Coordinates of C-alpha atoms in Angstrom, one line a residue:
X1 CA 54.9 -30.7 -47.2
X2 CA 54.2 -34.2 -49.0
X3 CA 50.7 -33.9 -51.0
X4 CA 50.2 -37.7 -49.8
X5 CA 51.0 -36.9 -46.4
X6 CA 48.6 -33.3 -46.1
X7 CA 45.9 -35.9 -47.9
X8 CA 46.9 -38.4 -44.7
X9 CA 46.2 -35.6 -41.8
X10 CA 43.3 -34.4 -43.6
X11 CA 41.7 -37.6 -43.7
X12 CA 42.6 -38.5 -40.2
X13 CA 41.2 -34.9 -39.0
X14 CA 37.7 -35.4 -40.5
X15 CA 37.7 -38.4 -38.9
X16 CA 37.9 -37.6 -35.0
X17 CA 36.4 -33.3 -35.2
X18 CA 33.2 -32.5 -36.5
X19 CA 33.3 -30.6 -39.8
X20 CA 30.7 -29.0 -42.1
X21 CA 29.5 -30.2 -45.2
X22 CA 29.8 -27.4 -48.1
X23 CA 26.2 -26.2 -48.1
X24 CA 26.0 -27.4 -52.0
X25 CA 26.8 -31.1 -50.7
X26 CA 23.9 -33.3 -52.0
X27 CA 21.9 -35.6 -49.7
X28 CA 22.9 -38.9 -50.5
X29 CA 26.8 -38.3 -50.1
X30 CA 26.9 -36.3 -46.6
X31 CA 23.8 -37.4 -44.7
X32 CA 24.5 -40.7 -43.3
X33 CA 28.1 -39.8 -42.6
X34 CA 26.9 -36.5 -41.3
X35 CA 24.2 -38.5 -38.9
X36 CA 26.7 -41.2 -37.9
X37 CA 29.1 -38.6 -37.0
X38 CA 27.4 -36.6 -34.9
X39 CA 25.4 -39.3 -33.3
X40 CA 28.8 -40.3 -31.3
X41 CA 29.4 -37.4 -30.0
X42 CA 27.9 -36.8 -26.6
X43 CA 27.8 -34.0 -24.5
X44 CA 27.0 -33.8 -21.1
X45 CA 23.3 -33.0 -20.2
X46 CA 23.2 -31.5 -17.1
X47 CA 24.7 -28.4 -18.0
X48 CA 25.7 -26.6 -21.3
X49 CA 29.7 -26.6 -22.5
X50 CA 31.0 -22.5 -21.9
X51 CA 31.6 -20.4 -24.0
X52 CA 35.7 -19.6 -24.2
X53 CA 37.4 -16.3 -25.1
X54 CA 38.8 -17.8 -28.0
X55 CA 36.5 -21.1 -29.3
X56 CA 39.0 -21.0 -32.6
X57 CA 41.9 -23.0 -30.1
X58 CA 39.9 -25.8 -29.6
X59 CA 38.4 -26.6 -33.1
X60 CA 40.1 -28.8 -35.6
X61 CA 43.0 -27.8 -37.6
X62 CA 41.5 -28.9 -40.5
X63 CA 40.0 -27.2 -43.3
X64 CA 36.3 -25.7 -42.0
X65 CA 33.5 -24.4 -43.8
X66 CA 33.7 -20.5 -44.7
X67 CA 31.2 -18.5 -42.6
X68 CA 29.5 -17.2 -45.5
X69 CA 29.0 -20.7 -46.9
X70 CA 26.6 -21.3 -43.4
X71 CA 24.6 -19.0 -44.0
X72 CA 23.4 -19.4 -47.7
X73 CA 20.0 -22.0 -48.1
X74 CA 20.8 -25.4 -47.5
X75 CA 20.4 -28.0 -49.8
X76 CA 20.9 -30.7 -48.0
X77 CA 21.2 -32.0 -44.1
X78 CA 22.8 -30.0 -42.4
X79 CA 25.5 -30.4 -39.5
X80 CA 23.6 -29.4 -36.0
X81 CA 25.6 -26.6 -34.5
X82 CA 28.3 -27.0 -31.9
X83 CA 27.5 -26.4 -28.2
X84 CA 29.6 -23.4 -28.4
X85 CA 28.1 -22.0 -31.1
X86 CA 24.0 -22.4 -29.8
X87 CA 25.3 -21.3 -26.2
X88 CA 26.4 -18.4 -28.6
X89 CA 23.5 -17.9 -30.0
X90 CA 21.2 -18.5 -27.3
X91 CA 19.0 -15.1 -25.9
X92 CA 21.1 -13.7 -22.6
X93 CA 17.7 -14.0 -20.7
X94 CA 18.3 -17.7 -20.9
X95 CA 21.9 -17.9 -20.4
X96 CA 22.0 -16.0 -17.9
X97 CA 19.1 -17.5 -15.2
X98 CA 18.3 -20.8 -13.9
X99 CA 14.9 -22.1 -13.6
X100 CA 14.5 -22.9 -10.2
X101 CA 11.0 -22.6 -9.2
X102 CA 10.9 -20.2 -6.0
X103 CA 9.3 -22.0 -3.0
X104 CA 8.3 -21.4 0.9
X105 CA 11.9 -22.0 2.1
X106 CA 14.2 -21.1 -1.6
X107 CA 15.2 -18.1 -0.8
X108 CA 15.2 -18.3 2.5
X109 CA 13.9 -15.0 2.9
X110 CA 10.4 -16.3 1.5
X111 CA 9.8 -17.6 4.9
X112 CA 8.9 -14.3 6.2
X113 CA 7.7 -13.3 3.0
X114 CA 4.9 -15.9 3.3
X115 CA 4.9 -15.0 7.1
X116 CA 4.0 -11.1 6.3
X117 CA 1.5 -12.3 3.8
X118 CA -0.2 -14.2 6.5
X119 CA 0.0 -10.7 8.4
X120 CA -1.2 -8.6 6.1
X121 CA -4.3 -11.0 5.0
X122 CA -5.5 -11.1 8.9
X123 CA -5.5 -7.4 9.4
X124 CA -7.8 -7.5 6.1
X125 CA -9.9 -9.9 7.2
X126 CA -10.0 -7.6 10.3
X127 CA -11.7 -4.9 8.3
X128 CA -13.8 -6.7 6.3
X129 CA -15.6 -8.9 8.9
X130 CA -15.9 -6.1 11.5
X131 CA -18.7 -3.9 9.8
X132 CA -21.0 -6.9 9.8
X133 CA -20.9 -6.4 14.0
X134 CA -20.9 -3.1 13.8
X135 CA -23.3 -1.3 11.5
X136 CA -26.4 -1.7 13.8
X137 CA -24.4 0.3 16.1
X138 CA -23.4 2.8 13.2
X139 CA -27.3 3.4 12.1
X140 CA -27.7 4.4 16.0
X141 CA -25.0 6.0 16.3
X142 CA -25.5 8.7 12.6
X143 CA -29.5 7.5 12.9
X144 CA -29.6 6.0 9.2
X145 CA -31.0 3.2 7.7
X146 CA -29.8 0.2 5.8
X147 CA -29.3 2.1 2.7
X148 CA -26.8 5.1 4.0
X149 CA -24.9 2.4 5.9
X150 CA -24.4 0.4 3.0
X151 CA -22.0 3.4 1.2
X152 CA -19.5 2.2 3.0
X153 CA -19.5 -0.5 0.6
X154 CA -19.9 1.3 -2.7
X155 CA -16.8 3.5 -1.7
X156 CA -15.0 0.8 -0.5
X157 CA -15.5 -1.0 -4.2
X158 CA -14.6 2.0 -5.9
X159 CA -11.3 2.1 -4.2
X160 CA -10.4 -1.2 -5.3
X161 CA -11.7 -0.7 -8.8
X162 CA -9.4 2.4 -8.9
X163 CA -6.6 0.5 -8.1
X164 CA -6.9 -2.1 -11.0
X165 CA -5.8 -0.6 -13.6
X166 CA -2.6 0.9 -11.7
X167 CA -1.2 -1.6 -9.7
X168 CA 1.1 -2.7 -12.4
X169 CA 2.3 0.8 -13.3
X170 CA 2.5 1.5 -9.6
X171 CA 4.7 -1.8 -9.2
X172 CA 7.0 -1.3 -11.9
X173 CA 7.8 2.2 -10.9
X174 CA 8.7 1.0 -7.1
X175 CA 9.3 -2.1 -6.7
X176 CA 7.6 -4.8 -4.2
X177 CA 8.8 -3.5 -1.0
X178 CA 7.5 0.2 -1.4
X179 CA 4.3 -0.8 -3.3
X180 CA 3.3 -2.8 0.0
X181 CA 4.4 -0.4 2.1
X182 CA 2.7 2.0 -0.3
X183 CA -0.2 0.9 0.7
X184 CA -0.3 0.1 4.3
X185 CA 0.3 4.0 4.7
X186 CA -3.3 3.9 2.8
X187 CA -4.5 1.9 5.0
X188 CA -3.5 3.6 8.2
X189 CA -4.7 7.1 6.9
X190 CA -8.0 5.6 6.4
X191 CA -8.2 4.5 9.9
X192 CA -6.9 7.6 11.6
X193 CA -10.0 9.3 9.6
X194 CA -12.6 6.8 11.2
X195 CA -11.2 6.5 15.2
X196 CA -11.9 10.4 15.0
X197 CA -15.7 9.8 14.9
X198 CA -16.3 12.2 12.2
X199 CA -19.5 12.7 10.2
X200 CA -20.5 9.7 8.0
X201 CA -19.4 11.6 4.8
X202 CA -16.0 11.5 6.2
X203 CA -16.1 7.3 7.1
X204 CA -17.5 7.0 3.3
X205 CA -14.2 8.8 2.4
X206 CA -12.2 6.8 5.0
X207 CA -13.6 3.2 3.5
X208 CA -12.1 4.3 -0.4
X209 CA -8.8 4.2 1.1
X210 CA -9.3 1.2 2.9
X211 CA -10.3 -0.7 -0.5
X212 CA -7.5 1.6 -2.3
X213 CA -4.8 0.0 0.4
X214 CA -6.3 -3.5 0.5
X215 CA -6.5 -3.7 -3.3
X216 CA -2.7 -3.2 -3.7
X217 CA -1.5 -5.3 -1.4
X218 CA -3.8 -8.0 -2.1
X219 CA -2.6 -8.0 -5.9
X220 CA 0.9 -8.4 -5.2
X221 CA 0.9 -11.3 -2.2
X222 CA -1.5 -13.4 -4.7
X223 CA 0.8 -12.7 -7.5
X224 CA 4.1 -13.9 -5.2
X225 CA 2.3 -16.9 -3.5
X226 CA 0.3 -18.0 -6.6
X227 CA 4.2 -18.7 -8.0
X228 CA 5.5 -20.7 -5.3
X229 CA 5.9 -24.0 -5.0
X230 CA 3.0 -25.8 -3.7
X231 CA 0.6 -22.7 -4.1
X232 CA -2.9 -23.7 -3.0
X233 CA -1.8 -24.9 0.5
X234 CA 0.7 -21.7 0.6
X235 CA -2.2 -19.5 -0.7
X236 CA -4.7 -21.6 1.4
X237 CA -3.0 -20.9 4.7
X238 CA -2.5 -17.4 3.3
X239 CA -6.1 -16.4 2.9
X240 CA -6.4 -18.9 6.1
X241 CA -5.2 -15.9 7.7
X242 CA -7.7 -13.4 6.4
X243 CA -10.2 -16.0 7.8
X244 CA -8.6 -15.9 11.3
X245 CA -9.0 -11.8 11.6
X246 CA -12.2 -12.6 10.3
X247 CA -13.2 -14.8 13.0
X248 CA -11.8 -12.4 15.8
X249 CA -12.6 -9.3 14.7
X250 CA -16.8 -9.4 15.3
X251 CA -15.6 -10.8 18.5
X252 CA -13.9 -8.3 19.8
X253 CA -16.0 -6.0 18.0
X254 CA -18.9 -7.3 19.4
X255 CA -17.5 -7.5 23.2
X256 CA -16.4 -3.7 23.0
X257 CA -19.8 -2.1 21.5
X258 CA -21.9 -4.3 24.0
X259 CA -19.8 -3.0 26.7
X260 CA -20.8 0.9 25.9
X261 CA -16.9 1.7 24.1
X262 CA -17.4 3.6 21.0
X263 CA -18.1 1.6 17.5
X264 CA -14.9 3.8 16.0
X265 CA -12.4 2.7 19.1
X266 CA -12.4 -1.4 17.3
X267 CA -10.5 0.5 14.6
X268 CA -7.9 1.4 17.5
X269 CA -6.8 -2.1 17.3
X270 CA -6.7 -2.3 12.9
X271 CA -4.4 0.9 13.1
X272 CA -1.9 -0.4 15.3
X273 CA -1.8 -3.7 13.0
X274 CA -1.2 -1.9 9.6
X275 CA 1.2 -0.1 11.1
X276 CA 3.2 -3.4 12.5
X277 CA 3.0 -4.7 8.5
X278 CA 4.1 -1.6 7.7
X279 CA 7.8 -2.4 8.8
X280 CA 7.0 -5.9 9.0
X281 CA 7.1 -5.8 4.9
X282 CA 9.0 -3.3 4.5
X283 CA 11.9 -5.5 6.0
X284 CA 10.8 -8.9 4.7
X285 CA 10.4 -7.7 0.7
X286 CA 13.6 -5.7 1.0
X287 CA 16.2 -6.8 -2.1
X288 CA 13.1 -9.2 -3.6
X289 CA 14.2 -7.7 -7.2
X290 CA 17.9 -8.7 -6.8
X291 CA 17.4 -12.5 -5.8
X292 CA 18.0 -15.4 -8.3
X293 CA 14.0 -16.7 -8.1
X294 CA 13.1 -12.9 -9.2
X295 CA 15.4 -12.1 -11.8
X296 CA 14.6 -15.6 -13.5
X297 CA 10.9 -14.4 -13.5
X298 CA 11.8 -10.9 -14.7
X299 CA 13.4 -12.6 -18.1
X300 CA 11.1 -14.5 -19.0
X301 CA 8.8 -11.8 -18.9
X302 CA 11.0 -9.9 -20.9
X303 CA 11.6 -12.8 -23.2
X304 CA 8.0 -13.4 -23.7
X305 CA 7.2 -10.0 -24.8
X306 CA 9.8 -9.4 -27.2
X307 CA 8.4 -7.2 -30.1
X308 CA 10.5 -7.6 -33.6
X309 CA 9.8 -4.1 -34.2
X310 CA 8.6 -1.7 -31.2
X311 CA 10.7 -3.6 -28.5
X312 CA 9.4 -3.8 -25.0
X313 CA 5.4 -3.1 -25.4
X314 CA 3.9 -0.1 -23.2
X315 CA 1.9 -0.1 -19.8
X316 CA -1.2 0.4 -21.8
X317 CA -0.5 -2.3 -24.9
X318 CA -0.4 -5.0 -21.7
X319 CA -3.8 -3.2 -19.8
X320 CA -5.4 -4.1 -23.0
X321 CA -3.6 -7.3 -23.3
X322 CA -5.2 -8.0 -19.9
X323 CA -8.3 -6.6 -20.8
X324 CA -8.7 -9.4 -23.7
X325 CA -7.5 -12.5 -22.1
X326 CA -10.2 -14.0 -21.6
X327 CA -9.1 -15.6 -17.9
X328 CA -9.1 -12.0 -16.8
X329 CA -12.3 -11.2 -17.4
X330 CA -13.9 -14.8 -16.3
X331 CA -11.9 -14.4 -13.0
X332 CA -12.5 -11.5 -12.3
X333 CA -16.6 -12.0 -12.6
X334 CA -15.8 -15.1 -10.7
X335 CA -14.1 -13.2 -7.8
X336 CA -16.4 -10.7 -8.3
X337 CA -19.5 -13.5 -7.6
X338 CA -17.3 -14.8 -4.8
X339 CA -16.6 -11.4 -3.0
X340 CA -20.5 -10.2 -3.2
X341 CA -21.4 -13.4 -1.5
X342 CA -18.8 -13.6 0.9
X343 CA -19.2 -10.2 2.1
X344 CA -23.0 -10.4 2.1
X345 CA -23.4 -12.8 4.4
X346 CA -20.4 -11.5 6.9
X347 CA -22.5 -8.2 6.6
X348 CA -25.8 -8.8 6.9
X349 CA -26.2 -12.6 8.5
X350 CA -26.8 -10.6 11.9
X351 CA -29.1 -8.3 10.8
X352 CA -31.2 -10.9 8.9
X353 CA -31.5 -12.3 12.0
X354 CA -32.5 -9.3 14.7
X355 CA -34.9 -9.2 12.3
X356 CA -36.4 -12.0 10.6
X357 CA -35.3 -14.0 13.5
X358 CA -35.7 -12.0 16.8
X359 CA -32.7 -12.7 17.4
X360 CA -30.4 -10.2 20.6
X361 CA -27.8 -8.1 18.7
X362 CA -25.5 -9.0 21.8
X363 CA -25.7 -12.7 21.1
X364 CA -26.1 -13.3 17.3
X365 CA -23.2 -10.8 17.2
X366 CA -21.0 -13.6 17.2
X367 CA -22.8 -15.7 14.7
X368 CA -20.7 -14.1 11.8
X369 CA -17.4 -15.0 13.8
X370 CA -18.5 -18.5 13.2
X371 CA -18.8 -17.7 9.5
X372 CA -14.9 -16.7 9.4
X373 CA -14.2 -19.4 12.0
X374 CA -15.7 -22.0 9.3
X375 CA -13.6 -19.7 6.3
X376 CA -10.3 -20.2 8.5
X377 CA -10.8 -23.8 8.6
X378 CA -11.9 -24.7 5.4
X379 CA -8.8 -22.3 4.0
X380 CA -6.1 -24.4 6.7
X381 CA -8.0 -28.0 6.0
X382 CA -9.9 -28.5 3.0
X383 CA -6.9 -27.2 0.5
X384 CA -4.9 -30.0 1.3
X385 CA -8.0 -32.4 0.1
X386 CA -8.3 -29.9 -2.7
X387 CA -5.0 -30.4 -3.9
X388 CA -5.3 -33.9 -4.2
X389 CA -8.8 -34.0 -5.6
X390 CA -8.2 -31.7 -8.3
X391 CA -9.4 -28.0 -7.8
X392 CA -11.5 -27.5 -10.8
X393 CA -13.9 -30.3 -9.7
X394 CA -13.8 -29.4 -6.3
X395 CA -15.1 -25.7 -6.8
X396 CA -18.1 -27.4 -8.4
X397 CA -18.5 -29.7 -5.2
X398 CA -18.2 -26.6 -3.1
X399 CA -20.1 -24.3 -4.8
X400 CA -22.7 -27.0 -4.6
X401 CA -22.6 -26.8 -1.1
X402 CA -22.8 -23.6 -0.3
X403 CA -25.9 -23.0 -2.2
X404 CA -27.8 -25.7 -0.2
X405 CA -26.5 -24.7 3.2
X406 CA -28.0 -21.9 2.1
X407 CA -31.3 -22.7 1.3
X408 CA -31.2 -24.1 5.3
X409 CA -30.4 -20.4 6.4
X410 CA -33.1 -19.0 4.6
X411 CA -36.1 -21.9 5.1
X412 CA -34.8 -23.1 8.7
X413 CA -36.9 -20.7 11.0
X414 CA -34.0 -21.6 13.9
X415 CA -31.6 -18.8 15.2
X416 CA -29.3 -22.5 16.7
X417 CA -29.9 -23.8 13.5
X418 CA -29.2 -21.1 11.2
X419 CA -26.0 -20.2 13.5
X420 CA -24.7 -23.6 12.7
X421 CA -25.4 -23.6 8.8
X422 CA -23.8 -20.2 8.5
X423 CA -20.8 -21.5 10.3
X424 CA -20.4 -24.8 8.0
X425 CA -21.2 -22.7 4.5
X426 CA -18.0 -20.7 5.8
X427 CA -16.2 -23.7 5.9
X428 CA -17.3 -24.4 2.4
X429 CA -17.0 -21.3 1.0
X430 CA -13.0 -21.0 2.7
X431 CA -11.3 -23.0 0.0
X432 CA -12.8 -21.5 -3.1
X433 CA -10.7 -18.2 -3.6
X434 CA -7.3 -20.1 -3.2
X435 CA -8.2 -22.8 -5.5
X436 CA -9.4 -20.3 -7.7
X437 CA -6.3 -18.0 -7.7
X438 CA -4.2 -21.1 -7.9
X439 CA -5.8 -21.9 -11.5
X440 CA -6.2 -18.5 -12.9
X441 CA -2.1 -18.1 -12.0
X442 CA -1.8 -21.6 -14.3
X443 CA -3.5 -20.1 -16.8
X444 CA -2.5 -16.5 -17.2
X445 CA 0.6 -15.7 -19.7
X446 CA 3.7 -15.0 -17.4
X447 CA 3.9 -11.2 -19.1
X448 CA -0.1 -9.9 -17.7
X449 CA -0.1 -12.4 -14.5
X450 CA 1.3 -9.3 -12.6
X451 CA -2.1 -6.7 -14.2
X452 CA -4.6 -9.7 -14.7
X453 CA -4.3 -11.0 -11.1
X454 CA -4.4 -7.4 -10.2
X455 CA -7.3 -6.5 -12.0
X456 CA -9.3 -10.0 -11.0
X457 CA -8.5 -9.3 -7.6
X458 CA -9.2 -5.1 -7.7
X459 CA -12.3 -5.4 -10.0
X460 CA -13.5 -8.8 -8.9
X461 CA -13.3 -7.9 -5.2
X462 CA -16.0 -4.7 -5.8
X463 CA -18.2 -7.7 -5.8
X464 CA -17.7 -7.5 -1.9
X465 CA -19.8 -4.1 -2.6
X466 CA -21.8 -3.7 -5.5
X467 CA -24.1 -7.2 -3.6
X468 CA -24.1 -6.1 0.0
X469 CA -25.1 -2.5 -1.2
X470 CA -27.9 -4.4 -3.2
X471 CA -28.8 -6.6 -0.5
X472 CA -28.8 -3.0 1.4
X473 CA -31.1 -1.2 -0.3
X474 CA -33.5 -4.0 -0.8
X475 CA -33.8 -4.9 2.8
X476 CA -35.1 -1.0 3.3
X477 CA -37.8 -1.4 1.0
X478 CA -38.6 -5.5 1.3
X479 CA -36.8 -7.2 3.9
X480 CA -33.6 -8.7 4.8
X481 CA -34.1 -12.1 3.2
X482 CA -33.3 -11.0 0.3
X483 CA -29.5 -11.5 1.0
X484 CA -30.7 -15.3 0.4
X485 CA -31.4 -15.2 -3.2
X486 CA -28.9 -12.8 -4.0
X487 CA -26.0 -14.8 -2.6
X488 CA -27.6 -17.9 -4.6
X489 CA -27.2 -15.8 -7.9
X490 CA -23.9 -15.5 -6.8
X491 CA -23.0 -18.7 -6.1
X492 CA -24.5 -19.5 -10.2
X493 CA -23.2 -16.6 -11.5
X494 CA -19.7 -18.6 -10.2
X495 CA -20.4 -22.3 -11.7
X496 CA -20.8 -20.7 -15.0
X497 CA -17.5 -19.0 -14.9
X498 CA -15.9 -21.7 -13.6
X499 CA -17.2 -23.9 -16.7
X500 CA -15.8 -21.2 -19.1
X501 CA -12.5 -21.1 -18.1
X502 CA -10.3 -22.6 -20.5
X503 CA -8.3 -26.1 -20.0
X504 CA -4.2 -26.1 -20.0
X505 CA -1.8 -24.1 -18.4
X506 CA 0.1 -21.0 -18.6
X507 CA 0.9 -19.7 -22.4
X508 CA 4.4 -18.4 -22.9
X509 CA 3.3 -14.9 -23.9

């Protein structure tokens, strides 16, 4: 070929296809043709250009800089890459997911994802508000005071305590769907144990499987719903839930007792619902790992914890990843503030007031139903008004709240009165835990959400026993007003953790 015409098509070919500059090319002589070159070129930017089998048939004919040459220091400004070559070069994690954020409706499964949730939170609110109606009948019934009784809390704690530091590893080994199902079978062996009547050593046993079973699926459900779209109303009417089968349950509790059927029987009615959730989630959490929202999660998890040297880190480098973060441990005293309070009142409330009041046990039996009634409605109503406000400042307003509605319980010597302020503290109190689990989920790297939500709501929840077995063995010796001032140190113990927490969102690892 003619020299002049080669030195034509060359010239012509560096003109209209990007090239690369030899890597010893100085500054001044390839950066503002390199700059104005690649600055009209556009690609599209909704999507990134595919990779072909063979990228070689579409680049110029021209002469092209060796591959060795690319990779040796650059001395100058270098070319960007092309589109082909970053999609090369870009981790398969990325390439291979899209980052749609999963919601109540995407995939369409979630519905009765969220729906079985809902299910499972109402049977637990079930068994936690029951034993408020029915311990006075429990202390006749096994003739013990308030300090035997209050085992049934202890044990309960332990069980959930237990299962923080293994629901990851149990999750990991099988999967969503069995883990739940896991531990409804806790659950219902638990119960069978207690309809039986046995001797109260056996019922202590019965209530550490309860909190083993409630633990696990209450991990997982906050971990799923926290990561929806629009979380606090999902998680609101979630835990909305719990507060409805808290509301019905010393109801019905208290109608069956006062009508000479057996304390144990009420658990007749718990049984039959853990076994409904049993299939109920079984069937709506089936194929969760194989679904486009899940998989997305899954790698960026695994993208997050890449280790240069010892690859994928072990179960027990993340439990003391989680153990360090410091939104772990400030949520989990936080839940664990929030539980003992909770749980104190829906527990003792009714004796505090056969008591201190003079209250009938058949009457201000229903008193703690308005507590859960109050929980329910704040949890439906005041999340939405949460969401809007902001729901750091409105846990301060709330906690605020609480600790004067309070102070009315405890100074206002009127069973009406007291009735009432239980029943709008409730209502206060409802929104709390979802706008808390809402922010922690922000906060916690993607890689230890799974193990720090599990451990802030295993560890945190033995709140809900460590302070009613307190408020237990003090009212044997002093009284039953001291559940007053130990729910107030509560509600502090809260404000401070909730000043502590950091400010931002979610780390990458």
């Amino acid at each position: 070929m003619d020299p002049r015409m080669l030195a034509t098509n060359l010239e012509i070919i560096s003109n209209v296809g990007p090239s690369y500059p030899p890597a010893t090319k100085s500054r001044q002589k390839c950066g503002a043709e390199d700059i104005e070159l690649t600055s009209t070129s556009t690609f599209p930017t909704t999507a990134p250009i595919p990779a072909t089998e063979d990228d070689s048939s579409i680049l110029p004919a021209g002469p092209q800089t060796p591959p060795e040459a690319l990779t040796q220091p650059a001395t100058g400004v270098q070319t960007p890459h092309t589109p082909n070559e970053l999609e090369a070069n870009t981790p398969a994690e990325i390439r291979n997911v899209v980052g749609v954020v999963p919601s109540f409706s995407y995939p369409a499964k979630n519905r009765w994802r969220v729906f079985a949730a809902c299910l499972t939170y109402f049977g637990n609110g079930m068994n936690d508000a029951a034993p408020g109606a029915l311990i006075p009948y429990m202390e006749t019934d096994y003739n013990i005071g308030y300090a035997i009784v209050s085992l049934i809390f202890v044990t309960n704690a332990v069980g959930f305590i237990t299962t923080a530091f293994g629901t990851d590893v149990v999750h990991s080994k099988l999967g969503r769907a069995k883990t739940l199902m896991l531990s409804e079978l806790i659950f219902i062996l638990g119960y069978v144990i207690i309809v039986c009547t046995p001797p109260f050593a056996a019922v202590v046993v019965a209530f550490f499987l309860i909190g083993l079973g409630e633990a696990l699926n209450l991990a997982l459900n906050n971990v799923f719903v926290s990561n929806l779209a629009n979380s606090t109303v999902l998680l609101g009417a979630a835990h909305g839930s719990y507060g409805v089968g808290g509301l019905v349950a010393p109801l019905i509790a208290t109608a069956m007792v006062s009508n000479g059927i057996l304390w144990s029987r009420f658990f007749l009615i718990t049984l039959g619902i853990r076994v409904l959730v049993f299939f109920f989630t079984g069937w709506a959490n089936k194929g969760y790992s194989k679904e486009p929202t899940s998989e997305f999660n899954s790698n960026l998890e695994r993208l997050a914890s890449r280790q240069n040297v010892d690859g994928e880190p072990s179960k027990m480098q993340l439990l003391k990843r989680t153990l360090r973060n410091r939104t772990t441990l400030l949520g989990a005293f936080f839940i664990f503030a929030y539980q003992g309070a909770e749980v104190s009142i829906s527990g003792w409330v009714i004796s505090y007031l056969i008591a201190a009041r003079g209250g009938d046990p058949a009457e201000v039996g229903y008193v703690t139903s308005g507590f859960w009634g109050g929980i329910t409605l704040g949890r439906f109503i005041l999340t939405h008004i949460t969401t809007r406000v902001g729901e750091r400042l409105s846990v301060y307003v709330l906690i605020a709240g609480t600790i004067g509605l309070q102070l009315i319980v405890w100074l206002v010597p009127n069973i009406v009165g007291d009735a009432v302020a239980v029943a709008l503290l409730g209502l206060l109190l409802g929104p709390v835990y979802p706008c808390a689990t809402t922010i922690f989920s922000r906060l916690l790297p993607s890689r230890i959400q799974m193990s720090s939500l599990g451990f802030i709501s295993s560890a945190g929840s033995s709140g809900g026993a460590v302070a009613p077995f307190m408020t237990g063995l003090l009212a044997q010796g002093v009284g039953t007003f001291v559940l007053h001032p130990i729910c107030i140190a509560c509600y502090v113990i809260m404000a401070l953790c909730w000043r502590l927490l950091p400010v931002g969102n979610r780390k990458a690892a």
